[in-house]
Amino acid sequence: MTRLWYSIGTLLLVAGLFHLGVLAVTGGPWDGPVSFRKPFTFGVSFGLSVLALTWVAGFVRLRGKNLWLGAFVTASVVEVVFITTQTWRGVPSHFNQETAFDTLVSRFLAFGGGVLIAVVIALTVASFRRNPEISPSMRLAVRAGFVTLLLAMAFGGVMIARGMVEVATGNPQLAYTLAGSMKPAHAVLMHGVLLLPALAALPLAEAVRIRLVRWATLLYGVASALVAGLAALEITVVGASAASVLAAGAVSGLGGAALAWSYRERRQRGTLRS
């Protein structure tokens, strides 16, 4: 099943990048509830999340792990498909109750979010179970990564809840504004589950790796708190959508670079040994 999850994660990633191309060609708006930015960011983010969780779950002991991962992957695909569909229809995907179909989509997205949160809770709890088969640096990285992902899901849940309250009280535009203000905090926490284990996988001495992961976890926590604080105070340097892309891109980019370096070094050492 692992190969299937990796394949689906890659397809989500490619779909997201495709819609970045569509956005560039059409010259559509970057901000707002109807923009090809949404299938781009959601496709890339969910693609990276599926790839990261498939890899990191290998360091976690959890009964029925493939079922949990399958639920996460399925919910991720549903989220991306519905968001993409609504964008191509030219209507908002979240908090949209204009028609029966729009209401159904909005509810499916909310339900999918609940599934994602449930899976992350299960994996986070499992990551704190004793596993002597992995190094102390990887153990710390996996635990910290899942905690940050859980916090990202919590921000996402709050975004949806606040938005739905405003929709119910007849303020759909305010729903998008309130939810959008929390995007940077949600985004910066989303990919720690890739970054921190990637650092723990570097081909370094374990003593170096554990110090690196400790410092990275501390700095990552401080940066995340700073971004969340600025969002709470409604202090913006760039727009919320741009800030979320920059934050997620920086974290996932560092994680991807660390994994690429690790793979290159291990491959070279394997070639030397042979």
GROMACS .gro file of C-alpha atoms in nm:
model
  274
    1MET     CA    1   0.000   0.000   0.000
    2THR     CA    2   0.291   0.235   0.064
    3ARG     CA    3   0.366   0.259  -0.308
    4LEU     CA    4   0.000   0.348  -0.374
    5TRP     CA    5   0.005   0.627  -0.114
    6TYR     CA    6   0.327   0.766  -0.263
    7SER     CA    7   0.173   0.756  -0.612
    8ILE     CA    8  -0.140   0.941  -0.500
    9GLY     CA    9   0.066   1.200  -0.313
   10THR     CA   10   0.271   1.260  -0.626
   11LEU     CA   11  -0.044   1.299  -0.839
   12LEU     CA   12  -0.185   1.555  -0.595
   13LEU     CA   13   0.144   1.744  -0.611
   14VAL     CA   14   0.143   1.742  -0.992
   15ALA     CA   15  -0.223   1.853  -0.999
   16GLY     CA   16  -0.138   2.146  -0.775
   17LEU     CA   17   0.155   2.254  -0.991
   18PHE     CA   18  -0.064   2.221  -1.302
   19HIS     CA   19  -0.309   2.471  -1.156
   20LEU     CA   20  -0.024   2.711  -1.084
   21GLY     CA   21   0.035   2.699  -1.459
   22VAL     CA   22  -0.337   2.760  -1.522
   23LEU     CA   23  -0.323   3.061  -1.291
   24ALA     CA   24  -0.020   3.197  -1.475
   25VAL     CA   25  -0.180   3.149  -1.819
   26THR     CA   26  -0.523   3.286  -1.731
   27GLY     CA   27  -0.390   3.575  -1.524
   28GLY     CA   28  -0.671   3.524  -1.275
   29PRO     CA   29  -0.676   3.675  -0.926
   30TRP     CA   30  -0.435   3.549  -0.661
   31ASP     CA   31  -0.648   3.640  -0.360
   32GLY     CA   32  -1.014   3.579  -0.296
   33PRO     CA   33  -1.236   3.272  -0.247
   34VAL     CA   34  -1.247   3.199  -0.623
   35SER     CA   35  -0.893   3.165  -0.756
   36PHE     CA   36  -0.680   2.894  -0.916
   37ARG     CA   37  -0.445   2.965  -0.627
   38LYS     CA   38  -0.665   2.734  -0.419
   39PRO     CA   39  -0.627   2.411  -0.623
   40PHE     CA   40  -0.257   2.497  -0.653
   41THR     CA   41  -0.194   2.544  -0.281
   42PHE     CA   42  -0.425   2.265  -0.166
   43GLY     CA   43  -0.294   2.021  -0.425
   44VAL     CA   44   0.071   2.086  -0.337
   45SER     CA   45   0.008   2.097   0.038
   46PHE     CA   46  -0.197   1.777   0.048
   47GLY     CA   47   0.043   1.607  -0.191
   48LEU     CA   48   0.338   1.688   0.035
   49SER     CA   49   0.139   1.587   0.343
   50VAL     CA   50   0.048   1.248   0.195
   51LEU     CA   51   0.410   1.185   0.093
   52ALA     CA   52   0.544   1.298   0.431
   53LEU     CA   53   0.295   1.100   0.640
   54THR     CA   54   0.349   0.785   0.433
   55TRP     CA   55   0.722   0.810   0.505
   56VAL     CA   56   0.708   0.924   0.867
   57ALA     CA   57   0.438   0.672   0.963
   58GLY     CA   58   0.706   0.407   0.909
   59PHE     CA   59   0.867   0.525   1.234
   60VAL     CA   60   0.542   0.487   1.430
   61ARG     CA   61   0.388   0.177   1.583
   62LEU     CA   62   0.012   0.180   1.524
   63ARG     CA   63  -0.230  -0.106   1.473
   64GLY     CA   64  -0.415  -0.076   1.142
   65LYS     CA   65  -0.167   0.183   1.020
   66ASN     CA   66  -0.257   0.132   0.653
   67LEU     CA   67  -0.625   0.194   0.731
   68TRP     CA   68  -0.538   0.520   0.907
   69LEU     CA   69  -0.317   0.628   0.618
   70GLY     CA   70  -0.583   0.522   0.371
   71ALA     CA   71  -0.837   0.743   0.549
   72PHE     CA   72  -0.594   1.037   0.539
   73VAL     CA   73  -0.517   0.986   0.169
   74THR     CA   74  -0.886   0.947   0.078
   75ALA     CA   75  -0.985   1.262   0.268
   76SER     CA   76  -0.697   1.451   0.105
   77VAL     CA   77  -0.808   1.346  -0.244
   78VAL     CA   78  -1.170   1.441  -0.170
   79GLU     CA   79  -1.064   1.784  -0.043
   80VAL     CA   80  -0.851   1.857  -0.349
   81VAL     CA   81  -1.110   1.724  -0.597
   82PHE     CA   82  -1.397   1.930  -0.453
   83ILE     CA   83  -1.187   2.246  -0.419
   84THR     CA   84  -1.066   2.207  -0.777
   85THR     CA   85  -1.417   2.137  -0.907
   86GLN     CA   86  -1.560   2.446  -0.743
   87THR     CA   87  -1.277   2.663  -0.874
   88TRP     CA   88  -1.340   2.549  -1.230
   89ARG     CA   89  -1.712   2.619  -1.174
   90GLY     CA   90  -1.619   2.972  -1.071
   91VAL     CA   91  -1.770   2.951  -0.722
   92PRO     CA   92  -1.621   2.939  -0.369
   93SER     CA   93  -1.552   2.595  -0.227
   94HIS     CA   94  -1.567   2.672   0.146
   95PHE     CA   95  -1.862   2.833   0.328
   96ASN     CA   96  -2.069   2.829   0.008
   97GLN     CA   97  -2.435   2.741   0.055
   98GLU     CA   98  -2.582   2.910  -0.253
   99THR     CA   99  -2.716   2.585  -0.401
  100ALA     CA  100  -2.782   2.232  -0.276
  101PHE     CA  101  -2.465   2.110  -0.451
  102ASP     CA  102  -2.253   2.392  -0.304
  103THR     CA  103  -2.387   2.312   0.043
  104LEU     CA  104  -2.306   1.944  -0.005
  105VAL     CA  105  -1.951   2.030  -0.113
  106SER     CA  106  -1.903   2.259   0.185
  107ARG     CA  107  -2.019   1.987   0.423
  108PHE     CA  108  -1.800   1.724   0.258
  109LEU     CA  109  -1.499   1.954   0.299
  110ALA     CA  110  -1.581   2.005   0.667
  111PHE     CA  111  -1.627   1.629   0.718
  112GLY     CA  112  -1.300   1.559   0.536
  113GLY     CA  113  -1.127   1.804   0.767
  114GLY     CA  114  -1.262   1.609   1.063
  115VAL     CA  115  -1.122   1.284   0.920
  116LEU     CA  116  -0.781   1.445   0.873
  117ILE     CA  117  -0.778   1.569   1.232
  118ALA     CA  118  -0.878   1.224   1.366
  119VAL     CA  119  -0.596   1.052   1.173
  120VAL     CA  120  -0.337   1.305   1.287
  121ILE     CA  121  -0.448   1.264   1.650
  122ALA     CA  122  -0.407   0.886   1.623
  123LEU     CA  123  -0.061   0.915   1.468
  124THR     CA  124   0.049   1.180   1.718
  125VAL     CA  125  -0.052   0.961   2.013
  126ALA     CA  126   0.118   0.660   1.854
  127SER     CA  127   0.441   0.857   1.799
  128PHE     CA  128   0.483   0.887   2.177
  129ARG     CA  129   0.483   0.510   2.224
  130ARG     CA  130   0.821   0.355   2.291
  131ASN     CA  131   1.002   0.243   1.976
  132PRO     CA  132   1.364   0.134   2.038
  133GLU     CA  133   1.414   0.062   1.667
  134ILE     CA  134   1.460   0.429   1.576
  135SER     CA  135   1.728   0.674   1.685
  136PRO     CA  136   1.667   0.935   1.958
  137SER     CA  137   1.696   1.214   1.702
  138MET     CA  138   1.432   1.058   1.476
  139ARG     CA  139   1.208   0.985   1.775
  140LEU     CA  140   1.218   1.351   1.879
  141ALA     CA  141   1.172   1.472   1.521
  142VAL     CA  142   0.870   1.249   1.457
  143ARG     CA  143   0.702   1.347   1.783
  144ALA     CA  144   0.764   1.719   1.733
  145GLY     CA  145   0.658   1.694   1.368
  146PHE     CA  146   0.327   1.531   1.455
  147VAL     CA  147   0.260   1.783   1.731
  148THR     CA  148   0.311   2.073   1.490
  149LEU     CA  149   0.089   1.902   1.232
  150LEU     CA  150  -0.178   1.856   1.497
  151LEU     CA  151  -0.155   2.226   1.579
  152ALA     CA  152  -0.192   2.305   1.208
  153MET     CA  153  -0.504   2.089   1.198
  154ALA     CA  154  -0.635   2.269   1.506
  155PHE     CA  155  -0.592   2.605   1.332
  156GLY     CA  156  -0.767   2.460   1.027
  157GLY     CA  157  -1.055   2.338   1.241
  158VAL     CA  158  -1.092   2.679   1.404
  159MET     CA  159  -1.088   2.844   1.061
  160ILE     CA  160  -1.373   2.621   0.942
  161ALA     CA  161  -1.572   2.659   1.264
  162ARG     CA  162  -1.546   3.040   1.267
  163GLY     CA  163  -1.635   3.056   0.902
  164MET     CA  164  -1.940   2.833   0.938
  165VAL     CA  165  -2.066   3.043   1.230
  166GLU     CA  166  -2.048   3.357   1.019
  167VAL     CA  167  -2.222   3.183   0.728
  168ALA     CA  168  -2.500   3.068   0.961
  169THR     CA  169  -2.549   3.425   1.084
  170GLY     CA  170  -2.564   3.564   0.731
  171ASN     CA  171  -2.209   3.700   0.694
  172PRO     CA  172  -2.042   3.485   0.426
  173GLN     CA  173  -1.792   3.754   0.327
  174LEU     CA  174  -1.678   3.789   0.688
  175ALA     CA  175  -1.635   3.410   0.698
  176TYR     CA  176  -1.368   3.428   0.426
  177THR     CA  177  -1.197   3.721   0.598
  178LEU     CA  178  -1.180   3.554   0.941
  179ALA     CA  179  -1.068   3.219   0.801
  180GLY     CA  180  -0.811   3.385   0.577
  181SER     CA  181  -0.645   3.568   0.865
  182MET     CA  182  -0.538   3.232   1.014
  183LYS     CA  183  -0.390   3.090   0.693
  184PRO     CA  184  -0.024   3.178   0.771
  185ALA     CA  185  -0.031   3.010   1.113
  186HIS     CA  186  -0.197   2.702   0.963
  187ALA     CA  187   0.053   2.689   0.675
  188VAL     CA  188   0.376   2.736   0.871
  189LEU     CA  189   0.286   2.446   1.104
  190MET     CA  190   0.166   2.212   0.829
  191HIS     CA  191   0.497   2.073   0.706
  192GLY     CA  192   0.705   2.037   1.021
  193VAL     CA  193   0.629   1.666   0.996
  194LEU     CA  194   0.844   1.668   0.681
  195LEU     CA  195   1.116   1.912   0.789
  196LEU     CA  196   1.211   1.776   1.132
  197PRO     CA  197   1.232   1.404   1.039
  198ALA     CA  198   1.425   1.505   0.725
  199LEU     CA  199   1.685   1.670   0.948
  200ALA     CA  200   1.698   1.357   1.165
  201ALA     CA  201   1.763   1.149   0.852
  202LEU     CA  202   2.075   1.344   0.754
  203PRO     CA  203   2.391   1.130   0.726
  204LEU     CA  204   2.554   1.282   1.033
  205ALA     CA  205   2.670   1.148   1.366
  206GLU     CA  206   2.378   1.085   1.601
  207ALA     CA  207   2.514   1.334   1.855
  208VAL     CA  208   2.510   1.603   1.585
  209ARG     CA  209   2.164   1.503   1.462
  210ILE     CA  210   2.005   1.519   1.807
  211ARG     CA  211   2.143   1.868   1.866
  212LEU     CA  212   2.032   1.976   1.520
  213VAL     CA  213   1.678   1.846   1.573
  214ARG     CA  214   1.654   2.007   1.918
  215TRP     CA  215   1.760   2.348   1.786
  216ALA     CA  216   1.542   2.314   1.476
  217THR     CA  217   1.240   2.224   1.691
  218LEU     CA  218   1.302   2.524   1.916
  219LEU     CA  219   1.350   2.768   1.627
  220TYR     CA  220   1.054   2.622   1.440
  221GLY     CA  221   0.834   2.661   1.746
  222VAL     CA  222   0.943   3.023   1.794
  223ALA     CA  223   0.886   3.105   1.426
  224SER     CA  224   0.544   2.940   1.432
  225ALA     CA  225   0.445   3.129   1.747
  226LEU     CA  226   0.559   3.454   1.589
  227VAL     CA  227   0.355   3.393   1.273
  228ALA     CA  228   0.050   3.292   1.478
  229GLY     CA  229   0.089   3.599   1.700
  230LEU     CA  230   0.109   3.835   1.405
  231ALA     CA  231  -0.201   3.672   1.256
  232ALA     CA  232  -0.390   3.706   1.586
  233LEU     CA  233  -0.295   4.075   1.606
  234GLU     CA  234  -0.393   4.118   1.239
  235ILE     CA  235  -0.044   4.247   1.158
  236THR     CA  236   0.035   4.171   0.794
  237VAL     CA  237   0.352   4.222   0.593
  238VAL     CA  238   0.204   4.058   0.284
  239GLY     CA  239  -0.143   3.922   0.214
  240ALA     CA  240  -0.261   3.617   0.408
  241SER     CA  241  -0.262   3.393   0.100
  242ALA     CA  242   0.088   3.499  -0.005
  243ALA     CA  243   0.216   3.463   0.353
  244SER     CA  244   0.076   3.111   0.379
  245VAL     CA  245   0.243   3.007   0.052
  246LEU     CA  246   0.575   3.159   0.158
  247ALA     CA  247   0.562   2.995   0.501
  248ALA     CA  248   0.467   2.651   0.371
  249GLY     CA  249   0.716   2.680   0.087
  250ALA     CA  250   1.003   2.769   0.318
  251VAL     CA  251   0.936   2.481   0.558
  252SER     CA  252   0.869   2.215   0.294
  253GLY     CA  253   1.156   2.345   0.080
  254LEU     CA  254   1.403   2.304   0.365
  255GLY     CA  255   1.267   1.958   0.438
  256GLY     CA  256   1.292   1.855   0.074
  257ALA     CA  257   1.647   1.988   0.048
  258ALA     CA  258   1.749   1.795   0.360
  259LEU     CA  259   1.602   1.473   0.222
  260ALA     CA  260   1.769   1.526  -0.115
  261TRP     CA  261   2.106   1.580   0.050
  262SER     CA  262   2.058   1.275   0.270
  263TYR     CA  263   1.964   1.058  -0.029
  264ARG     CA  264   2.262   1.184  -0.232
  265GLU     CA  265   2.510   1.123   0.048
  266ARG     CA  266   2.378   0.776   0.129
  267ARG     CA  267   2.379   0.680  -0.236
  268GLN     CA  268   2.739   0.793  -0.279
  269ARG     CA  269   2.846   0.601   0.031
  270GLY     CA  270   2.668   0.292  -0.101
  271THR     CA  271   2.850   0.328  -0.432
  272LEU     CA  272   3.182   0.360  -0.251
  273ARG     CA  273   3.113   0.051  -0.044
  274SER     CA  274   3.033  -0.150  -0.351
   0.00000   0.00000   0.00000
